[in-house]
Short mmCIF file of C-alpha atoms and ligand atoms in Angstrom, two decimals:
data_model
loop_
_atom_site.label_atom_id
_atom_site.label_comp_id
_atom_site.label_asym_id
_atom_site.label_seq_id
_atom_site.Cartn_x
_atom_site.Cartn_y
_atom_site.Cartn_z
CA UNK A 3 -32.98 -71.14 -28.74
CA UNK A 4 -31.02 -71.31 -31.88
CA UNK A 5 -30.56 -75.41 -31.29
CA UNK A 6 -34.08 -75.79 -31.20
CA UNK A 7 -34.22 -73.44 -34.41
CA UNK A 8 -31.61 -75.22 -36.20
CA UNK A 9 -33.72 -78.59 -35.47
CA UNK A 10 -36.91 -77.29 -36.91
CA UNK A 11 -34.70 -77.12 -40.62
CA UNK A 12 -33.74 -80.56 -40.19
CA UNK A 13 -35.77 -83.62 -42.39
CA UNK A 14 -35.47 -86.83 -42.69
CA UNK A 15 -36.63 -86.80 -46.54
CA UNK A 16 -34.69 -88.53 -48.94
CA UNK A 17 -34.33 -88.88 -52.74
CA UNK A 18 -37.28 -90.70 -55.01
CA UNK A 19 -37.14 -92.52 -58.70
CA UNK A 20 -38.33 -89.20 -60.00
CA UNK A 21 -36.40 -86.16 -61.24
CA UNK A 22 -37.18 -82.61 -61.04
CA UNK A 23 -36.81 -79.55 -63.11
CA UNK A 24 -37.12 -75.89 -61.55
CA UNK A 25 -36.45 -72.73 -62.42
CA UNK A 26 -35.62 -69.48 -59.91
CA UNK A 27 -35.10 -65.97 -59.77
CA UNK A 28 -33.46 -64.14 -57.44
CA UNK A 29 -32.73 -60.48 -57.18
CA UNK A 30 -29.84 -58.68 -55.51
CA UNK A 31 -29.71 -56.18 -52.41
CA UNK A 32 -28.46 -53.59 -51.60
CA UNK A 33 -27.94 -53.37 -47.17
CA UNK A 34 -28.89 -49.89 -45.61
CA UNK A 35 -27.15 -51.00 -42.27
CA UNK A 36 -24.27 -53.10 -43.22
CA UNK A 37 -22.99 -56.64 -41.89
CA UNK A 38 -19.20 -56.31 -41.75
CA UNK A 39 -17.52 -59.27 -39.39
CA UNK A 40 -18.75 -62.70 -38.81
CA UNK A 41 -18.09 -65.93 -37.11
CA UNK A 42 -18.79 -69.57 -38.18
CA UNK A 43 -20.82 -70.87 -39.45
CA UNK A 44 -21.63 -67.52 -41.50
CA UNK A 45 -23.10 -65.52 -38.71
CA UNK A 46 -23.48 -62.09 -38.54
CA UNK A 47 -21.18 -60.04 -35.91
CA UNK A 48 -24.22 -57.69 -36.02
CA UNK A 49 -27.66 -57.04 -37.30
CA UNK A 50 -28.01 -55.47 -40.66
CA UNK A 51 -31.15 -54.56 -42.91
CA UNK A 52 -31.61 -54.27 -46.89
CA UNK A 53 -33.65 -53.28 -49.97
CA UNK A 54 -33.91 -56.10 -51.95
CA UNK A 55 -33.74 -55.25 -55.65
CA UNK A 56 -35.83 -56.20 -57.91
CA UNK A 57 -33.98 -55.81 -61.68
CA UNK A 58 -30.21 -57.48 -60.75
CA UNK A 59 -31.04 -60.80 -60.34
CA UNK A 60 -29.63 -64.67 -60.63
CA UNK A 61 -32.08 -66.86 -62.69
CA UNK A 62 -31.11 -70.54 -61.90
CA UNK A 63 -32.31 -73.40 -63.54
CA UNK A 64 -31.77 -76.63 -61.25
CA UNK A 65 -32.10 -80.65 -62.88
CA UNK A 66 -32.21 -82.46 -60.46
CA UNK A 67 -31.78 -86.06 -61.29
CA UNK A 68 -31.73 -89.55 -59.12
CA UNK A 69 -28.30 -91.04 -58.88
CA UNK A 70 -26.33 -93.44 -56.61
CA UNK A 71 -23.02 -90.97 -56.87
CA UNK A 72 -24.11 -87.47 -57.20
CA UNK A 73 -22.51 -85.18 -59.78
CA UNK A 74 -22.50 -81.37 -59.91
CA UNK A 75 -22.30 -79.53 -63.88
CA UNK A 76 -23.05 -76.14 -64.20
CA UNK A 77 -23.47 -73.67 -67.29
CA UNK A 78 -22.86 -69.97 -66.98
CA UNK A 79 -24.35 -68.04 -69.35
CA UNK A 80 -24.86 -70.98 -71.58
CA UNK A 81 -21.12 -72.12 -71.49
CA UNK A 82 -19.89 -75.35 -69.35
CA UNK A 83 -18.42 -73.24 -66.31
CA UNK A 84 -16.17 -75.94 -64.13
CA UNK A 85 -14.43 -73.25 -62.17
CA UNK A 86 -17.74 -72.79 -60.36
CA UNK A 87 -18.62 -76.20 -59.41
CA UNK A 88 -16.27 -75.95 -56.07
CA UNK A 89 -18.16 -73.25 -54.80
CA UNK A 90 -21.25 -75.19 -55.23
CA UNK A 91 -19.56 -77.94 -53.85
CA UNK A 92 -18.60 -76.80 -50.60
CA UNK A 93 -22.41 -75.13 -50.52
CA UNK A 94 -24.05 -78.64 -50.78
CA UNK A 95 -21.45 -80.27 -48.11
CA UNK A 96 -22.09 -77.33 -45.71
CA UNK A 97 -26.05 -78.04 -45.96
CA UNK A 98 -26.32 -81.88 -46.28
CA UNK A 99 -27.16 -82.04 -42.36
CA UNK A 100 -30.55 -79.91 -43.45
CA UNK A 101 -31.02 -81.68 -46.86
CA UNK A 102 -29.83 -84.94 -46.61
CA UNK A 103 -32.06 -86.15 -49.85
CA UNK A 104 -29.63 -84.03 -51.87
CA UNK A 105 -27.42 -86.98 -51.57
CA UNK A 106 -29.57 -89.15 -54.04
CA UNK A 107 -29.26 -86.67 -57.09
CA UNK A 108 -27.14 -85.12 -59.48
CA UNK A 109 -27.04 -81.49 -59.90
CA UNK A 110 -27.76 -80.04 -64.03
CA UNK A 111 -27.02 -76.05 -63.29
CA UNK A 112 -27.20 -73.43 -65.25
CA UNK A 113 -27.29 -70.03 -64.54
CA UNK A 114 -27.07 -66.58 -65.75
CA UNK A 115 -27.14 -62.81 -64.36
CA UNK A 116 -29.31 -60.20 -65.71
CA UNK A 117 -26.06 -57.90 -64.88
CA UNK A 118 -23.07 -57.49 -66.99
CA UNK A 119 -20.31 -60.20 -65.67
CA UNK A 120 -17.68 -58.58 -63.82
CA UNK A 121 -19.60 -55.40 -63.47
CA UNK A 122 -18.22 -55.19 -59.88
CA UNK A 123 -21.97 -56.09 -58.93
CA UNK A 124 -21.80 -59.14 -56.33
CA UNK A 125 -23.69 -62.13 -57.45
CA UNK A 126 -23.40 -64.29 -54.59
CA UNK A 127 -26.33 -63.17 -53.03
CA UNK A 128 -28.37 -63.34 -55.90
CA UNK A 129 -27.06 -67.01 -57.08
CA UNK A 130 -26.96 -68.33 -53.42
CA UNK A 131 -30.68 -67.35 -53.31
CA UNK A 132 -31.82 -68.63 -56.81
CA UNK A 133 -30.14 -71.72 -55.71
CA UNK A 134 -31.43 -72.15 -52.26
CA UNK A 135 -34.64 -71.81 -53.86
CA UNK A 136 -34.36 -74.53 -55.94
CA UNK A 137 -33.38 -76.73 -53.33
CA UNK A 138 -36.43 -75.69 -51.11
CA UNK A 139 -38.67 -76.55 -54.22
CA UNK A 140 -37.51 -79.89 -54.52
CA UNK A 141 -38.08 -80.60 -50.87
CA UNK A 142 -41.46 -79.08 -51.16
CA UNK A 143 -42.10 -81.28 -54.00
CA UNK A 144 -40.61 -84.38 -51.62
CA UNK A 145 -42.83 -83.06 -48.42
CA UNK A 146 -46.33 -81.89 -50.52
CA UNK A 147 -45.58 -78.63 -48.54
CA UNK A 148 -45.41 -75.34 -49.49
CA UNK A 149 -41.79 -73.80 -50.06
CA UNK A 150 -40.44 -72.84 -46.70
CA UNK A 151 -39.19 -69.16 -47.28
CA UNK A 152 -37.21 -69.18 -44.23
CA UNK A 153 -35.41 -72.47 -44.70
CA UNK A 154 -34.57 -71.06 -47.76
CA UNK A 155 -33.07 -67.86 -46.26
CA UNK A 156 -31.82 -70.05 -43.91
CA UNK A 157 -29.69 -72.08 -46.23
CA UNK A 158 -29.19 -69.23 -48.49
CA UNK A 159 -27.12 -67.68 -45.92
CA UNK A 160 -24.93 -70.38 -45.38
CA UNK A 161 -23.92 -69.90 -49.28
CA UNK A 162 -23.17 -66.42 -48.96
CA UNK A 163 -24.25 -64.63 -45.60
CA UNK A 164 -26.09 -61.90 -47.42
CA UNK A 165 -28.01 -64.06 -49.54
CA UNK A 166 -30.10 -64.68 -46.95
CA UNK A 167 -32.07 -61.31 -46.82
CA UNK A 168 -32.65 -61.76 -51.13
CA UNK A 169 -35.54 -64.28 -50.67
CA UNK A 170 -38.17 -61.92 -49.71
CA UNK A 171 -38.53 -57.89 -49.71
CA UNK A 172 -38.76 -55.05 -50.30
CA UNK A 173 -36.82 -54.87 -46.64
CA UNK A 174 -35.13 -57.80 -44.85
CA UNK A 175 -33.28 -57.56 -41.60
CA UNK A 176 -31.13 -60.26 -40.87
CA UNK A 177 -29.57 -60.87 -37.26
CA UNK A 178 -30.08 -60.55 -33.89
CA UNK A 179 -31.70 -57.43 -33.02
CA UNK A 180 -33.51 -56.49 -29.54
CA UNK A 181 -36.01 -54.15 -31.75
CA UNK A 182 -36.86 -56.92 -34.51
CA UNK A 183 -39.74 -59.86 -32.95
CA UNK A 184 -38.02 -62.65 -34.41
CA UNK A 185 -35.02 -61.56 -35.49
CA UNK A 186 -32.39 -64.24 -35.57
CA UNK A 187 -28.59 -64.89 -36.74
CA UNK A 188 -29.60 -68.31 -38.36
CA UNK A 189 -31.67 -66.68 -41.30
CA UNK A 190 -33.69 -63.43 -42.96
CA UNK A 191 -37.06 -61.71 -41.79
CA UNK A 192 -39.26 -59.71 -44.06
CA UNK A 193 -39.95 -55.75 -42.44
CA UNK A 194 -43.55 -55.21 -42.25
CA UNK A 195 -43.92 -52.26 -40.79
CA UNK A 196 -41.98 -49.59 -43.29
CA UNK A 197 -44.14 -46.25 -44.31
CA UNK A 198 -45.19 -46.70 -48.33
CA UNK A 199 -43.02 -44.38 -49.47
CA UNK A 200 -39.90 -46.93 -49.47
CA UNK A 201 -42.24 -50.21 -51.65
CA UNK A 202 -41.27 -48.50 -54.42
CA UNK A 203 -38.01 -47.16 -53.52
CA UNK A 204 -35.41 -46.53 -56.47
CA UNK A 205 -31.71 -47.75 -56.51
CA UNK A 206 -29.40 -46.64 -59.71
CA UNK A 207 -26.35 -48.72 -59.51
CA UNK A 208 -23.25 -46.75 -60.77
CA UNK A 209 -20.60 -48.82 -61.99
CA UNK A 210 -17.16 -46.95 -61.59
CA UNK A 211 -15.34 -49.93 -61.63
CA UNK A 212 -16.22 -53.09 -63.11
CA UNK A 213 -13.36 -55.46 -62.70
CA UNK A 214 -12.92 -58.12 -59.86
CA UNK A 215 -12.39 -56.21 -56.47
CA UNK A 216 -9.02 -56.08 -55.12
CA UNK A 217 -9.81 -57.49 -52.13
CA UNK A 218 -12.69 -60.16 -51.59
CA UNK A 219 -15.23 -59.84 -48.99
CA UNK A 220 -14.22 -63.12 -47.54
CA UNK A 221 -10.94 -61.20 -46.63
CA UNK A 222 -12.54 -58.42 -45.33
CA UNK A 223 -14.66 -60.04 -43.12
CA UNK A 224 -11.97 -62.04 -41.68
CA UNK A 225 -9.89 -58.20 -40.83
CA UNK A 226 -12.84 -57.56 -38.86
CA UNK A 227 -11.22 -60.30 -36.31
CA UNK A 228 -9.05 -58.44 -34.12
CA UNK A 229 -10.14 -54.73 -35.95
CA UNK A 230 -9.16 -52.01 -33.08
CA UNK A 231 -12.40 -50.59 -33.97
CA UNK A 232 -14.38 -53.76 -34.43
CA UNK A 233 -16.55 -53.77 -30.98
CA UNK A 234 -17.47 -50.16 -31.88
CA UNK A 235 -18.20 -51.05 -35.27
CA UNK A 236 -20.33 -53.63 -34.00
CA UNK A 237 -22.25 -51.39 -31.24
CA UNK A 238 -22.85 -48.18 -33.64
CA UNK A 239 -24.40 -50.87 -36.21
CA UNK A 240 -27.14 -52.03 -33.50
CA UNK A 241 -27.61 -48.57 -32.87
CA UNK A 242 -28.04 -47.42 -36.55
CA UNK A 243 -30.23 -50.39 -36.90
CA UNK A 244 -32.68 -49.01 -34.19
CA UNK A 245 -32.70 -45.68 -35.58
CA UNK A 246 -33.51 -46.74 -38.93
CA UNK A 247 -36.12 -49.03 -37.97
CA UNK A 248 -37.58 -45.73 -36.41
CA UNK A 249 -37.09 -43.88 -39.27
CA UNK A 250 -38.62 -46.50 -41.61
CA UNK A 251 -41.66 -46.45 -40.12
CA UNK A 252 -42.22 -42.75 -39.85
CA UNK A 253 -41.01 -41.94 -43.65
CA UNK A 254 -38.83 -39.21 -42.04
CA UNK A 255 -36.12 -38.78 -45.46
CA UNK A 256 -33.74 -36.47 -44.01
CA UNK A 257 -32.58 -38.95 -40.87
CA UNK A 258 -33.14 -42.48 -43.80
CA UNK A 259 -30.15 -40.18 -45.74
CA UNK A 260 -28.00 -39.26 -42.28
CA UNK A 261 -28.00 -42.64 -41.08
CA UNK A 262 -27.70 -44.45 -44.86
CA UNK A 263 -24.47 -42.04 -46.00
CA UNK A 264 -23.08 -42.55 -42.33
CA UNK A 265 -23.48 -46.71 -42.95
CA UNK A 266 -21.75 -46.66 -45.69
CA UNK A 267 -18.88 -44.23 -45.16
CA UNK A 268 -18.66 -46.19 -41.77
CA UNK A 269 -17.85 -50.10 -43.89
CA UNK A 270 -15.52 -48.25 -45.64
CA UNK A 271 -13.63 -46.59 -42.73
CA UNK A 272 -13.31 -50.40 -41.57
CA UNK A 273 -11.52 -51.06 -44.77
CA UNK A 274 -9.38 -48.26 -44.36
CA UNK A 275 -8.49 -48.85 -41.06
CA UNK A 276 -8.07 -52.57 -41.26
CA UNK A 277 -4.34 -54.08 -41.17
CA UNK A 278 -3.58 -54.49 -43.79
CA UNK A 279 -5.48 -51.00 -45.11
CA UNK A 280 -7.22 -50.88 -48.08
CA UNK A 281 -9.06 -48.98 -50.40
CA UNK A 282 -11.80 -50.22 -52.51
CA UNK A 283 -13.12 -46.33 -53.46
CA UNK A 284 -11.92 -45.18 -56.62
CA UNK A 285 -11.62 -41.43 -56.90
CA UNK A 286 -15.12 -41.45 -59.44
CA UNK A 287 -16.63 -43.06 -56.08
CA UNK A 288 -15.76 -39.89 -54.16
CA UNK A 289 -16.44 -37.21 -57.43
CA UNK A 290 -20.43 -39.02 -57.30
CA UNK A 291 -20.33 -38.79 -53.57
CA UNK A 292 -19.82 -35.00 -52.94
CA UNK A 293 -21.71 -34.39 -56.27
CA UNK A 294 -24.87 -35.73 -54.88
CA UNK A 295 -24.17 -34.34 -51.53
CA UNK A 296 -24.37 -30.94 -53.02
CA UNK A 297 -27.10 -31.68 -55.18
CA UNK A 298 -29.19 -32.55 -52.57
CA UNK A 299 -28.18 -29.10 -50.62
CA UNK A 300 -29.04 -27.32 -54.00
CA UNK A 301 -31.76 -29.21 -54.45
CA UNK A 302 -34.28 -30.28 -51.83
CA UNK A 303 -34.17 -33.64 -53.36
CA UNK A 304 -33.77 -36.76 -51.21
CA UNK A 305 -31.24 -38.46 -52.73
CA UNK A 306 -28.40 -40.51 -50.97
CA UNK A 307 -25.85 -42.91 -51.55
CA UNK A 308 -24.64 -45.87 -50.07
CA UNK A 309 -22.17 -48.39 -51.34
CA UNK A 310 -21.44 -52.38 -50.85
CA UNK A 311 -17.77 -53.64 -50.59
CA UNK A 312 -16.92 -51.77 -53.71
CA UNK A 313 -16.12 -48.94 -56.08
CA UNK A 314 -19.63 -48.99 -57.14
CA UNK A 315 -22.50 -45.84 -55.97
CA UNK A 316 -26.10 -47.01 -55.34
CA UNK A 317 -27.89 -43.57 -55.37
CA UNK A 318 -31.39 -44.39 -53.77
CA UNK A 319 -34.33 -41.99 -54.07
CA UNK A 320 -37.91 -41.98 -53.96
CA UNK A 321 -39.89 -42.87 -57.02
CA UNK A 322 -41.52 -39.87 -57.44
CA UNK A 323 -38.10 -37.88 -57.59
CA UNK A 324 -36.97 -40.41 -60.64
CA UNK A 325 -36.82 -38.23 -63.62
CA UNK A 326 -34.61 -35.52 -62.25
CA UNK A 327 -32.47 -37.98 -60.14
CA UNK A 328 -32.01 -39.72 -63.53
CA UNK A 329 -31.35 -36.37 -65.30
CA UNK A 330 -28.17 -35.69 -63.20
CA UNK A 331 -27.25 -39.49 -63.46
CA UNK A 332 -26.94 -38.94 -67.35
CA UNK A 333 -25.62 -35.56 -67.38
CA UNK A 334 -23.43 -35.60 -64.76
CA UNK A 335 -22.59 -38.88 -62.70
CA UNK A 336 -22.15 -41.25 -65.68
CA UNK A 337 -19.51 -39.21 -66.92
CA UNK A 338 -17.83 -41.19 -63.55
CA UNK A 339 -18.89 -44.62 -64.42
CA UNK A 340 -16.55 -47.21 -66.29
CA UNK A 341 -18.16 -46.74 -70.16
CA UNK A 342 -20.82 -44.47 -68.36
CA UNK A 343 -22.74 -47.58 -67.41
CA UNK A 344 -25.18 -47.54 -64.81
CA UNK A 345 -28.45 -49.91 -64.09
CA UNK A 346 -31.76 -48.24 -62.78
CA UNK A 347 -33.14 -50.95 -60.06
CA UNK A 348 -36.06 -50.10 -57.39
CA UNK A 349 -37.11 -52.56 -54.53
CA UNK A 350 -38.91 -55.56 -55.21
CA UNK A 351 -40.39 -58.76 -53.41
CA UNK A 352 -37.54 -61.03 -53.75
CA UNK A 353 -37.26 -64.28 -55.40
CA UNK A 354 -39.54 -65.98 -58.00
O1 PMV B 19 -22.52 -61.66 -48.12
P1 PMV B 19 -21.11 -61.20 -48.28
O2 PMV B 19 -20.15 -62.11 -47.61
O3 PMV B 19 -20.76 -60.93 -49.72
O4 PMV B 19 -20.94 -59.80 -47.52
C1 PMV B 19 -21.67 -58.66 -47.86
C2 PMV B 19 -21.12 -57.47 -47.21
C3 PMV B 19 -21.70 -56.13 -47.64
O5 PMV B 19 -22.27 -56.18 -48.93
C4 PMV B 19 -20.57 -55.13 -47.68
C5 PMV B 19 -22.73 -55.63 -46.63
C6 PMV B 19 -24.07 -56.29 -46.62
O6 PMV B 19 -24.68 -56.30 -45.55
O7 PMV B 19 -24.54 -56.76 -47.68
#
């Protein structure tokens, strides 16, 4: 199945006389069921599922330009950034098999993040996508076809594995999943099927630590190999998955929050119970965590949190809950947040 799959992204296009110029944007996302654990290349131990974002995003501008012994220079933020070319590198070796015309051009980058640098937000999934993009728009340009979204989630992913579910939105599940027509380990599919109350779902990113994480997801995902909890892990994901495509359907709020809280607490019990342990919390992590647990008890409101591999809270509510949610963010949670920073985001449709 997957060799026939992994066929179907193969060309046989090559490189023309003519250059091309495009420009990308790609959000963020934020998963609701979490991939934790893979295997090469870049495939997902389990299923997971997302919001893409809509206001942290990548915006990549790609030159590509017809040469005999390809180059790669890349700006960031407007500055010559070298230490980011090997990254890129590596990116364009591990796809040549798919894009083999990309060996007939040199590479102009440059690239910039709506998001603070080094505000502990991740922007591999956002660059990977804007990138992928752009590399999908050239071979649209080289075929007269239309940009193929899922070759581009497809190739996405093999930048940075959750890259692949910030092409499209507002919900992508990525992986293998027995619930999920089409679902596949190779690339990202668009949810359909999710009740209108989550299109315009909110996500306010709390940044209680914005330095470089203490230990890099590439690490983490490797602990997952022989975790005494991995298989587990990897079961109670599938099963959160089918609950939550249950629950997205219905709109039912109060088992979105049990099973989004439980995700999330559930990564980070991997981290803590990984050899070597770690802790990526910080204690503001925990203060914003019962905080909005009690709010919510106080409240009525249906607020949650979740959390990616990182100190940072995503508090996700529904749109029409926004100015009180945003009320307690100022009076109360900021006063957890590195500078009191925080970025209000809601779901959007992926990349431009
Ligand atoms: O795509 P990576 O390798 O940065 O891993 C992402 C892992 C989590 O953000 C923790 C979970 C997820 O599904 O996005």
């Amino acid at each position: 199945m997957n060799d026939q799959l992994l066929e179907n992204f193969k060309t046989r296009l090559t490189a023309t006389e003519a250059s091309f110029k495009v420009m990308h944007r790609a959000p963020s996302n934020i998963a609701l069921v979490k991939y934790w654990g893979k295997y090469d290349p870049q495939l997902p131990a389990n299923p997971s599922i997302s919001f893409t974002l809509s206001r942290a995003f990548t915006e990549t501008l790609v030159f590509f330009e017809p040469s005999m012994s390809p180059k790669i220079n890349l700006k960031f933020e407007g500055k010559a950034k070298p230490s980011f070319i090997p990254k890129v590198q590596s990116f364009i070796d591990r796809i040549k098999d798919y894009c083999p015309y990309l060996s007939g051009y040199n590479l102009e980058i440059e690239t910039s993040n709506s998001f603070p640098h080094s505000s502990g937000i991740a922007s591999s999934a956002s660059g990977m996508a804007a990138l992928a993009m752009a590399i999908c728009s050239l071979e649209a340009n080289l075929s007269g076809d239309k940009v193929d979204l899922k070759k581009a989630s497809f190739l996405a992913r093999l930048g940075s594995g959750s890259a692949a579910r910030s092409i499209e939105g507002p919900l992508m599940s990525w992986g293998l999943h027995k619930d999920i027509l089409g679902s596949s380990d190779l690339f990202a599919t668009p949810f359909f099927e999710a009740h209108p109350i989550f299109n315009a779902y909110q996500d306010a990113i709390l940044l209680v630590h914005k330095g470089v994480k203490s230990v890099s997801s590439t690490v983490g995902h490797n602990l997952m190999n022989n975790h005494p909890f991995a298989e587990q892990r990897f079961a109670q994901a599938n099963e959160n998955l089918a609950r939550l495509l249950r629950v997205l359907r219905t709109g039912d709020l109060d088992d979105f929050i049990e099973i989004v809280e439980l995700e999330a607490l559930s990564l980070h019990a991997m981290m803590f119970s990984s050899t070597p342990s770690y802790i990526l919390m910080q204690p503001g992590t925990l203060s914003i965590i019962q905080r909005i647990r009690t709010f919510r008890k106080e409240t009525g409101i249906p607020v949650c949190f979740t959390l990616d591999a990182g100190a940072n809270v995503h508090v996700l509510y529904p749109l029409e809950n926004k100015e009180i949610v945003v009320d307690l963010i100022d009076n109360e949670l900021s006063a957890f947040c590195e500078d009191g920073q925080y970025l209000l985001d809601e779901c959007g449709l992926g990349a431009k």
